[in-house]
Amino acid sequence: MYYSVRHLTKFLYSDPVSESIMETRMHPRSDSNQRCLNFQLSVTPRCRVFSYRDHLANHVHHFDIPGQHKQLVIVAESLVEVAPTPMIPAFLAPDAWKELDFMIEQGDYWEMLFPSEFAAPSKALDDLAENLEVTRRDDPLQVLHELNERLYKYFDYKPKSTKVDSPIDVALNSRMGVCQDFAHIMITLVRSKLGIPCRYVSGYLYHGNDDRDRSVSSATHAWIEALVPQLGWVGFDPTNWLIAGDRHIRTAIGRDYSDVPPTHGIFRGLANSDLTVAVRVTQSEGTPSLDQELPVPEDWSILVEKAQEPPPPLNTIQIQQAQQQQ
């Protein structure tokens, strides 16, 4: 199956800023059952874009806009081929825990086993683990299936109920959150209570007419992957109670969201910023074209540059938060 992905991000500043430095992770990965056939990144104001691969093989693009500007627009366009994923069984053999521990001893999984910035245990998490019976029992795969379902039923999905930098306790205490929170909570439980290597996946989810997904189609998506004996890394989507399959498009993997935000950067100046994000994923049985309209506000392409105005003071650098995944 082929997917055409269009991802627009627009930063509108209340006053002109003199410089923007930005890093993006929007390039879909080519691994496992997925191949990125084409990727284009457009930035306005125009600038030179550089790229590299990080230690987890994520594509990272970065750029610097030194001139004065009042608006920054980033448009990422991708064409991705996703093959059907193998059927994931409901359970494994009784000795699967021993096999998992042997895999961990022989491999290098410490990054995905230790706590991280947004996936750190807390008293509220301990209480949830006890409530949901998150312990080593049965076999690893069966426990992961049950946890995926129980988190889906325990928490309500509510956009904007948390912020991009909210600790997991915010969602734990309110019993609501977005896909980022579902992923962080499951990662923390799997690492700390089950001793299973677990990682955060950032990407997109195709929403078909017959799919009953809770997550919104106009935003990026997040889920988790856990290391399972005989199967390798298996994706679980607790937001929608799904096993990650051919509707899930992976852009980056990391310990948690802090490793893989779609955009992350700073600007120089005294200004407030307003963020607009639009995502559209379309499906085709053959290779689709990339000449469709973008799902964005009408004025998204009206780019305002005021180079003739004096630059704002340079003594303040404000950190621009990356967009929140939903």
CSV table of C-alpha atoms in Angstrom, one decimal:
chain,number,residue,atom,x,y,z
A,1,MET,CA,0.0,0.0,0.0
A,2,TYR,CA,1.2,3.5,-0.8
A,3,TYR,CA,0.6,6.6,1.3
A,4,SER,CA,1.1,10.2,0.5
A,5,VAL,CA,1.8,12.3,3.6
A,6,ARG,CA,1.7,16.1,3.8
A,7,HIS,CA,2.7,17.8,7.0
A,8,LEU,CA,2.6,21.5,7.4
A,9,THR,CA,3.9,23.5,10.3
A,10,LYS,CA,3.6,27.3,10.5
A,11,PHE,CA,5.1,29.6,13.2
A,12,LEU,CA,3.6,33.1,13.2
A,13,TYR,CA,5.4,35.6,15.4
A,14,SER,CA,3.8,38.6,17.0
A,15,ASP,CA,6.9,40.7,16.1
A,16,PRO,CA,9.7,40.1,13.7
A,17,VAL,CA,12.4,37.8,14.9
A,18,SER,CA,16.0,38.0,13.8
A,19,GLU,CA,17.0,34.4,13.6
A,20,SER,CA,15.4,30.9,13.7
A,21,ILE,CA,17.3,27.7,14.2
A,22,MET,CA,15.2,24.6,13.6
A,23,GLU,CA,15.6,20.8,13.6
A,24,THR,CA,12.9,18.5,12.1
A,25,ARG,CA,12.2,14.8,12.2
A,26,MET,CA,9.5,14.3,9.5
A,27,HIS,CA,11.3,12.0,7.0
A,28,PRO,CA,9.7,8.5,7.2
A,29,ARG,CA,12.1,5.7,7.9
A,30,SER,CA,13.0,2.9,5.5
A,31,ASP,CA,13.1,-0.3,7.5
A,32,SER,CA,11.1,-3.3,8.5
A,33,ASN,CA,7.9,-3.3,6.3
A,34,GLN,CA,8.2,0.3,5.2
A,35,ARG,CA,10.1,2.2,2.5
A,36,CYS,CA,10.2,6.0,1.9
A,37,LEU,CA,10.1,6.4,-1.8
A,38,ASN,CA,10.3,10.2,-1.9
A,39,PHE,CA,10.7,13.0,0.6
A,40,GLN,CA,10.7,16.8,0.1
A,41,LEU,CA,11.1,19.5,2.7
A,42,SER,CA,10.2,23.1,1.9
A,43,VAL,CA,11.0,26.0,4.2
A,44,THR,CA,10.0,29.6,3.9
A,45,PRO,CA,11.8,32.0,4.2
A,46,ARG,CA,14.1,30.1,1.8
A,47,CYS,CA,17.2,28.7,3.3
A,48,ARG,CA,19.7,25.9,2.9
A,49,VAL,CA,18.6,22.7,4.6
A,50,PHE,CA,21.1,20.1,5.9
A,51,SER,CA,20.5,16.5,7.0
A,52,TYR,CA,22.1,13.7,9.0
A,53,ARG,CA,21.2,10.4,10.6
A,54,ASP,CA,21.2,10.1,14.4
A,55,HIS,CA,22.4,7.1,16.3
A,56,LEU,CA,19.0,5.4,15.9
A,57,ALA,CA,19.0,5.9,12.1
A,58,ASN,CA,16.4,8.6,12.2
A,59,HIS,CA,16.5,11.2,9.5
A,60,VAL,CA,17.1,14.7,10.9
A,61,HIS,CA,16.9,17.9,8.8
A,62,HIS,CA,18.2,21.2,10.2
A,63,PHE,CA,18.5,24.8,9.1
A,64,ASP,CA,19.3,28.3,10.2
A,65,ILE,CA,17.4,31.4,9.0
A,66,PRO,CA,19.6,34.4,10.0
A,67,GLY,CA,17.4,37.2,8.4
A,68,GLN,CA,14.5,39.0,9.9
A,69,HIS,CA,11.2,37.3,9.5
A,70,LYS,CA,7.7,37.2,11.0
A,71,GLN,CA,6.6,33.8,9.8
A,72,LEU,CA,8.2,30.4,9.4
A,73,VAL,CA,6.5,27.7,7.3
A,74,ILE,CA,7.8,24.1,7.0
A,75,VAL,CA,6.1,21.7,4.5
A,76,ALA,CA,7.1,18.0,4.4
A,77,GLU,CA,5.8,15.8,1.6
A,78,SER,CA,6.4,12.0,1.6
A,79,LEU,CA,5.6,9.1,-0.5
A,80,VAL,CA,5.8,5.8,1.5
A,81,GLU,CA,5.2,2.2,0.6
A,82,VAL,CA,4.1,0.0,3.5
A,83,ALA,CA,3.9,-3.8,3.2
A,84,PRO,CA,1.4,-5.9,5.2
A,85,THR,CA,2.7,-6.8,8.6
A,86,PRO,CA,3.0,-10.4,9.8
A,87,MET,CA,0.2,-11.7,12.0
A,88,ILE,CA,1.1,-11.2,15.7
A,89,PRO,CA,0.0,-14.2,17.8
A,90,ALA,CA,-1.9,-13.8,21.1
A,91,PHE,CA,0.7,-15.5,23.2
A,92,LEU,CA,4.1,-17.3,23.2
A,93,ALA,CA,5.5,-20.4,24.8
A,94,PRO,CA,5.8,-20.6,28.6
A,95,ASP,CA,9.6,-20.2,28.6
A,96,ALA,CA,9.4,-16.9,26.7
A,97,TRP,CA,10.4,-14.8,29.7
A,98,LYS,CA,13.7,-16.8,29.9
A,99,GLU,CA,14.2,-16.3,26.2
A,100,LEU,CA,13.6,-12.6,26.6
A,101,ASP,CA,16.1,-12.2,29.4
A,102,PHE,CA,18.7,-14.1,27.3
A,103,MET,CA,18.1,-11.7,24.4
A,104,ILE,CA,18.7,-8.7,26.8
A,105,GLU,CA,21.9,-10.2,28.2
A,106,GLN,CA,23.3,-10.7,24.7
A,107,GLY,CA,22.1,-7.4,23.2
A,108,ASP,CA,22.5,-3.6,23.8
A,109,TYR,CA,19.1,-2.4,25.0
A,110,TRP,CA,20.0,-0.3,28.0
A,111,GLU,CA,18.7,2.9,26.5
A,112,MET,CA,15.2,1.3,26.1
A,113,LEU,CA,15.2,-0.2,29.6
A,114,PHE,CA,16.2,2.7,31.8
A,115,PRO,CA,13.9,5.7,32.7
A,116,SER,CA,14.0,8.7,30.4
A,117,GLU,CA,12.8,12.3,30.6
A,118,PHE,CA,9.2,11.6,29.9
A,119,ALA,CA,9.1,7.9,30.9
A,120,ALA,CA,10.1,7.9,34.6
A,121,PRO,CA,8.3,5.9,37.3
A,122,SER,CA,6.3,7.7,40.0
A,123,LYS,CA,3.9,6.9,42.8
A,124,ALA,CA,0.9,7.4,40.5
A,125,LEU,CA,2.4,5.0,38.0
A,126,ASP,CA,3.0,2.4,40.8
A,127,ASP,CA,-0.6,2.7,41.7
A,128,LEU,CA,-1.7,2.2,38.1
A,129,ALA,CA,0.6,-0.8,37.7
A,130,GLU,CA,-1.0,-2.5,40.8
A,131,ASN,CA,-4.5,-1.6,39.5
A,132,LEU,CA,-3.9,-3.1,36.1
A,133,GLU,CA,-1.9,-6.1,37.4
A,134,VAL,CA,1.3,-5.2,35.4
A,135,THR,CA,3.6,-8.0,36.5
A,136,ARG,CA,5.6,-10.8,34.9
A,137,ARG,CA,3.1,-13.6,34.4
A,138,ASP,CA,2.0,-15.8,31.6
A,139,ASP,CA,4.3,-14.8,28.8
A,140,PRO,CA,5.6,-11.4,27.6
A,141,LEU,CA,3.4,-11.1,24.5
A,142,GLN,CA,0.2,-11.9,26.3
A,143,VAL,CA,0.9,-9.4,29.1
A,144,LEU,CA,1.7,-6.7,26.4
A,145,HIS,CA,-1.6,-7.4,24.6
A,146,GLU,CA,-3.5,-7.1,27.9
A,147,LEU,CA,-1.8,-3.9,28.9
A,148,ASN,CA,-2.5,-2.3,25.5
A,149,GLU,CA,-6.2,-3.0,25.9
A,150,ARG,CA,-6.3,-2.0,29.6
A,151,LEU,CA,-4.7,1.4,29.0
A,152,TYR,CA,-7.1,2.1,26.1
A,153,LYS,CA,-10.0,1.4,28.4
A,154,TYR,CA,-8.6,3.1,31.5
A,155,PHE,CA,-7.8,6.5,29.9
A,156,ASP,CA,-10.0,8.9,27.9
A,157,TYR,CA,-8.5,10.4,24.7
A,158,LYS,CA,-8.9,14.2,24.9
A,159,PRO,CA,-6.9,16.6,22.7
A,160,LYS,CA,-5.2,19.5,24.5
A,161,SER,CA,-5.8,17.9,27.9
A,162,THR,CA,-2.0,17.8,28.4
A,163,LYS,CA,1.0,19.8,27.1
A,164,VAL,CA,3.9,18.7,25.1
A,165,ASP,CA,6.2,18.8,28.2
A,166,SER,CA,3.6,17.4,30.7
A,167,PRO,CA,5.0,14.6,32.9
A,168,ILE,CA,3.0,11.4,32.9
A,169,ASP,CA,1.4,12.2,36.3
A,170,VAL,CA,-0.8,14.8,34.7
A,171,ALA,CA,-2.5,12.2,32.5
A,172,LEU,CA,-2.4,9.6,35.3
A,173,ASN,CA,-4.2,11.9,37.7
A,174,SER,CA,-6.8,13.1,35.2
A,175,ARG,CA,-7.2,9.7,33.5
A,176,MET,CA,-7.1,11.5,30.1
A,177,GLY,CA,-4.5,12.5,27.6
A,178,VAL,CA,-3.3,12.3,24.0
A,179,CYS,CA,-1.3,9.7,22.1
A,180,GLN,CA,2.0,11.0,23.5
A,181,ASP,CA,0.7,10.4,27.1
A,182,PHE,CA,-0.6,6.9,26.3
A,183,ALA,CA,2.8,6.0,24.8
A,184,HIS,CA,4.8,7.4,27.7
A,185,ILE,CA,2.7,5.6,30.3
A,186,MET,CA,2.9,2.3,28.5
A,187,ILE,CA,6.7,2.7,28.0
A,188,THR,CA,7.3,3.4,31.6
A,189,LEU,CA,5.2,0.4,32.8
A,190,VAL,CA,6.8,-2.0,30.3
A,191,ARG,CA,10.3,-0.9,31.2
A,192,SER,CA,10.0,-0.6,35.0
A,193,LYS,CA,7.5,-3.4,35.8
A,194,LEU,CA,8.2,-5.9,33.1
A,195,GLY,CA,11.8,-5.4,32.3
A,196,ILE,CA,11.1,-5.4,28.6
A,197,PRO,CA,13.0,-3.0,26.3
A,198,CYS,CA,10.5,-0.5,25.0
A,199,ARG,CA,10.8,2.5,22.7
A,200,TYR,CA,8.7,5.5,21.5
A,201,VAL,CA,7.6,5.7,17.9
A,202,SER,CA,6.7,9.0,16.2
A,203,GLY,CA,4.8,9.0,12.9
A,204,TYR,CA,1.5,9.1,11.2
A,205,LEU,CA,-1.7,7.0,11.2
A,206,TYR,CA,-3.9,6.5,8.2
A,207,HIS,CA,-7.5,6.9,9.2
A,208,GLY,CA,-9.9,5.0,6.8
A,209,ASN,CA,-13.6,5.6,6.6
A,210,ASP,CA,-14.3,2.3,8.5
A,211,ASP,CA,-11.6,2.7,11.1
A,212,ARG,CA,-12.7,3.6,14.6
A,213,ASP,CA,-9.7,5.4,15.8
A,214,ARG,CA,-9.8,7.8,18.7
A,215,SER,CA,-6.8,9.8,17.6
A,216,VAL,CA,-7.4,12.7,15.2
A,217,SER,CA,-6.4,12.5,11.5
A,218,SER,CA,-5.1,16.0,11.3
A,219,ALA,CA,-2.1,15.5,13.7
A,220,THR,CA,1.0,13.3,14.0
A,221,HIS,CA,0.7,10.1,16.0
A,222,ALA,CA,2.7,8.2,18.5
A,223,TRP,CA,2.8,4.6,19.7
A,224,ILE,CA,5.4,2.2,21.3
A,225,GLU,CA,7.5,-0.8,20.3
A,226,ALA,CA,8.4,-3.6,22.7
A,227,LEU,CA,11.1,-6.3,22.2
A,228,VAL,CA,9.4,-9.7,22.0
A,229,PRO,CA,11.1,-13.1,21.7
A,230,GLN,CA,10.9,-14.6,18.2
A,231,LEU,CA,9.2,-11.5,16.8
A,232,GLY,CA,11.6,-8.7,17.4
A,233,TRP,CA,10.2,-5.2,17.9
A,234,VAL,CA,6.4,-5.3,18.0
A,235,GLY,CA,4.3,-2.1,17.8
A,236,PHE,CA,1.4,-1.4,20.2
A,237,ASP,CA,-0.9,1.6,19.9
A,238,PRO,CA,-2.7,2.0,23.3
A,239,THR,CA,-4.5,5.1,22.1
A,240,ASN,CA,-6.5,3.1,19.6
A,241,TRP,CA,-6.1,-0.4,21.0
A,242,LEU,CA,-4.2,-1.6,17.9
A,243,ILE,CA,-1.2,-3.6,17.0
A,244,ALA,CA,0.8,-1.3,14.8
A,245,GLY,CA,0.3,-2.4,11.2
A,246,ASP,CA,0.2,-1.2,7.7
A,247,ARG,CA,-1.7,2.0,8.6
A,248,HIS,CA,1.1,3.1,10.9
A,249,ILE,CA,3.9,5.1,9.2
A,250,ARG,CA,7.1,5.5,11.2
A,251,THR,CA,9.2,8.6,11.1
A,252,ALA,CA,11.4,8.3,14.1
A,253,ILE,CA,12.2,6.1,17.2
A,254,GLY,CA,13.7,7.1,20.5
A,255,ARG,CA,13.5,6.7,24.3
A,256,ASP,CA,10.5,9.1,24.5
A,257,TYR,CA,9.1,12.2,22.8
A,258,SER,CA,12.1,14.3,23.8
A,259,ASP,CA,14.3,12.3,21.3
A,260,VAL,CA,11.9,12.6,18.3
A,261,PRO,CA,9.8,15.8,18.2
A,262,PRO,CA,8.7,16.7,14.6
A,263,THR,CA,10.1,20.2,15.1
A,264,HIS,CA,12.4,21.6,17.7
A,265,GLY,CA,14.3,24.9,17.7
A,266,ILE,CA,14.9,28.4,19.0
A,267,PHE,CA,14.4,31.9,17.7
A,268,ARG,CA,16.1,35.1,18.6
A,269,GLY,CA,13.9,38.1,19.4
A,270,LEU,CA,11.1,39.5,21.7
A,271,ALA,CA,8.0,37.9,20.3
A,272,ASN,CA,5.2,35.5,21.1
A,273,SER,CA,4.5,32.7,18.6
A,274,ASP,CA,1.4,31.0,17.3
A,275,LEU,CA,1.7,27.5,16.0
A,276,THR,CA,-0.5,25.9,13.2
A,277,VAL,CA,-0.1,22.3,12.3
A,278,ALA,CA,-1.9,20.4,9.5
A,279,VAL,CA,-1.4,16.7,8.5
A,280,ARG,CA,-3.0,14.7,5.8
A,281,VAL,CA,-2.4,11.1,5.0
A,282,THR,CA,-4.0,9.7,1.8
A,283,GLN,CA,-3.9,6.1,0.5
A,284,SER,CA,-3.5,4.6,-2.9
A,285,GLU,CA,-3.1,1.1,-4.3
A,286,GLY,CA,-0.7,2.6,-6.9
A,287,THR,CA,1.9,5.3,-6.8
A,288,PRO,CA,-0.1,8.5,-6.0
A,289,SER,CA,0.8,12.0,-7.2
A,290,LEU,CA,1.8,14.8,-4.9
A,291,ASP,CA,-0.2,17.6,-6.5
A,292,GLN,CA,-3.2,17.5,-4.1
A,293,GLU,CA,-4.3,20.4,-2.0
A,294,LEU,CA,-2.9,20.8,1.5
A,295,PRO,CA,-5.3,20.7,4.5
A,296,VAL,CA,-4.2,24.1,5.9
A,297,PRO,CA,-5.7,27.5,6.6
A,298,GLU,CA,-6.4,29.6,3.5
A,299,ASP,CA,-3.7,32.1,4.3
A,300,TRP,CA,-0.9,29.6,5.1
A,301,SER,CA,1.1,30.6,2.0
A,302,ILE,CA,0.9,34.3,2.6
A,303,LEU,CA,4.4,34.7,3.9
A,304,VAL,CA,5.3,38.1,5.5
A,305,GLU,CA,8.9,39.2,5.6
A,306,LYS,CA,9.8,42.7,6.8
A,307,ALA,CA,13.5,42.9,6.2
A,308,GLN,CA,13.4,46.6,6.0
A,309,GLU,CA,12.4,47.0,9.6
A,310,PRO,CA,15.1,47.2,12.3
A,311,PRO,CA,15.9,43.9,14.0
A,312,PRO,CA,14.5,43.3,17.5
A,313,PRO,CA,16.8,43.2,20.5
A,314,LEU,CA,19.3,40.3,20.4
A,315,ASN,CA,19.6,39.9,24.2
A,316,THR,CA,16.8,37.4,24.6
A,317,ILE,CA,16.6,33.9,23.2
A,318,GLN,CA,13.3,32.2,23.6
A,319,ILE,CA,12.9,28.4,23.3
A,320,GLN,CA,10.1,27.5,20.9
A,321,GLN,CA,8.3,24.3,22.1
A,322,ALA,CA,7.9,21.6,19.5
A,323,GLN,CA,4.4,20.7,18.4
A,324,GLN,CA,2.3,18.3,20.5
A,325,GLN,CA,1.4,15.0,19.0
A,326,GLN,CA,-2.2,13.9,19.3
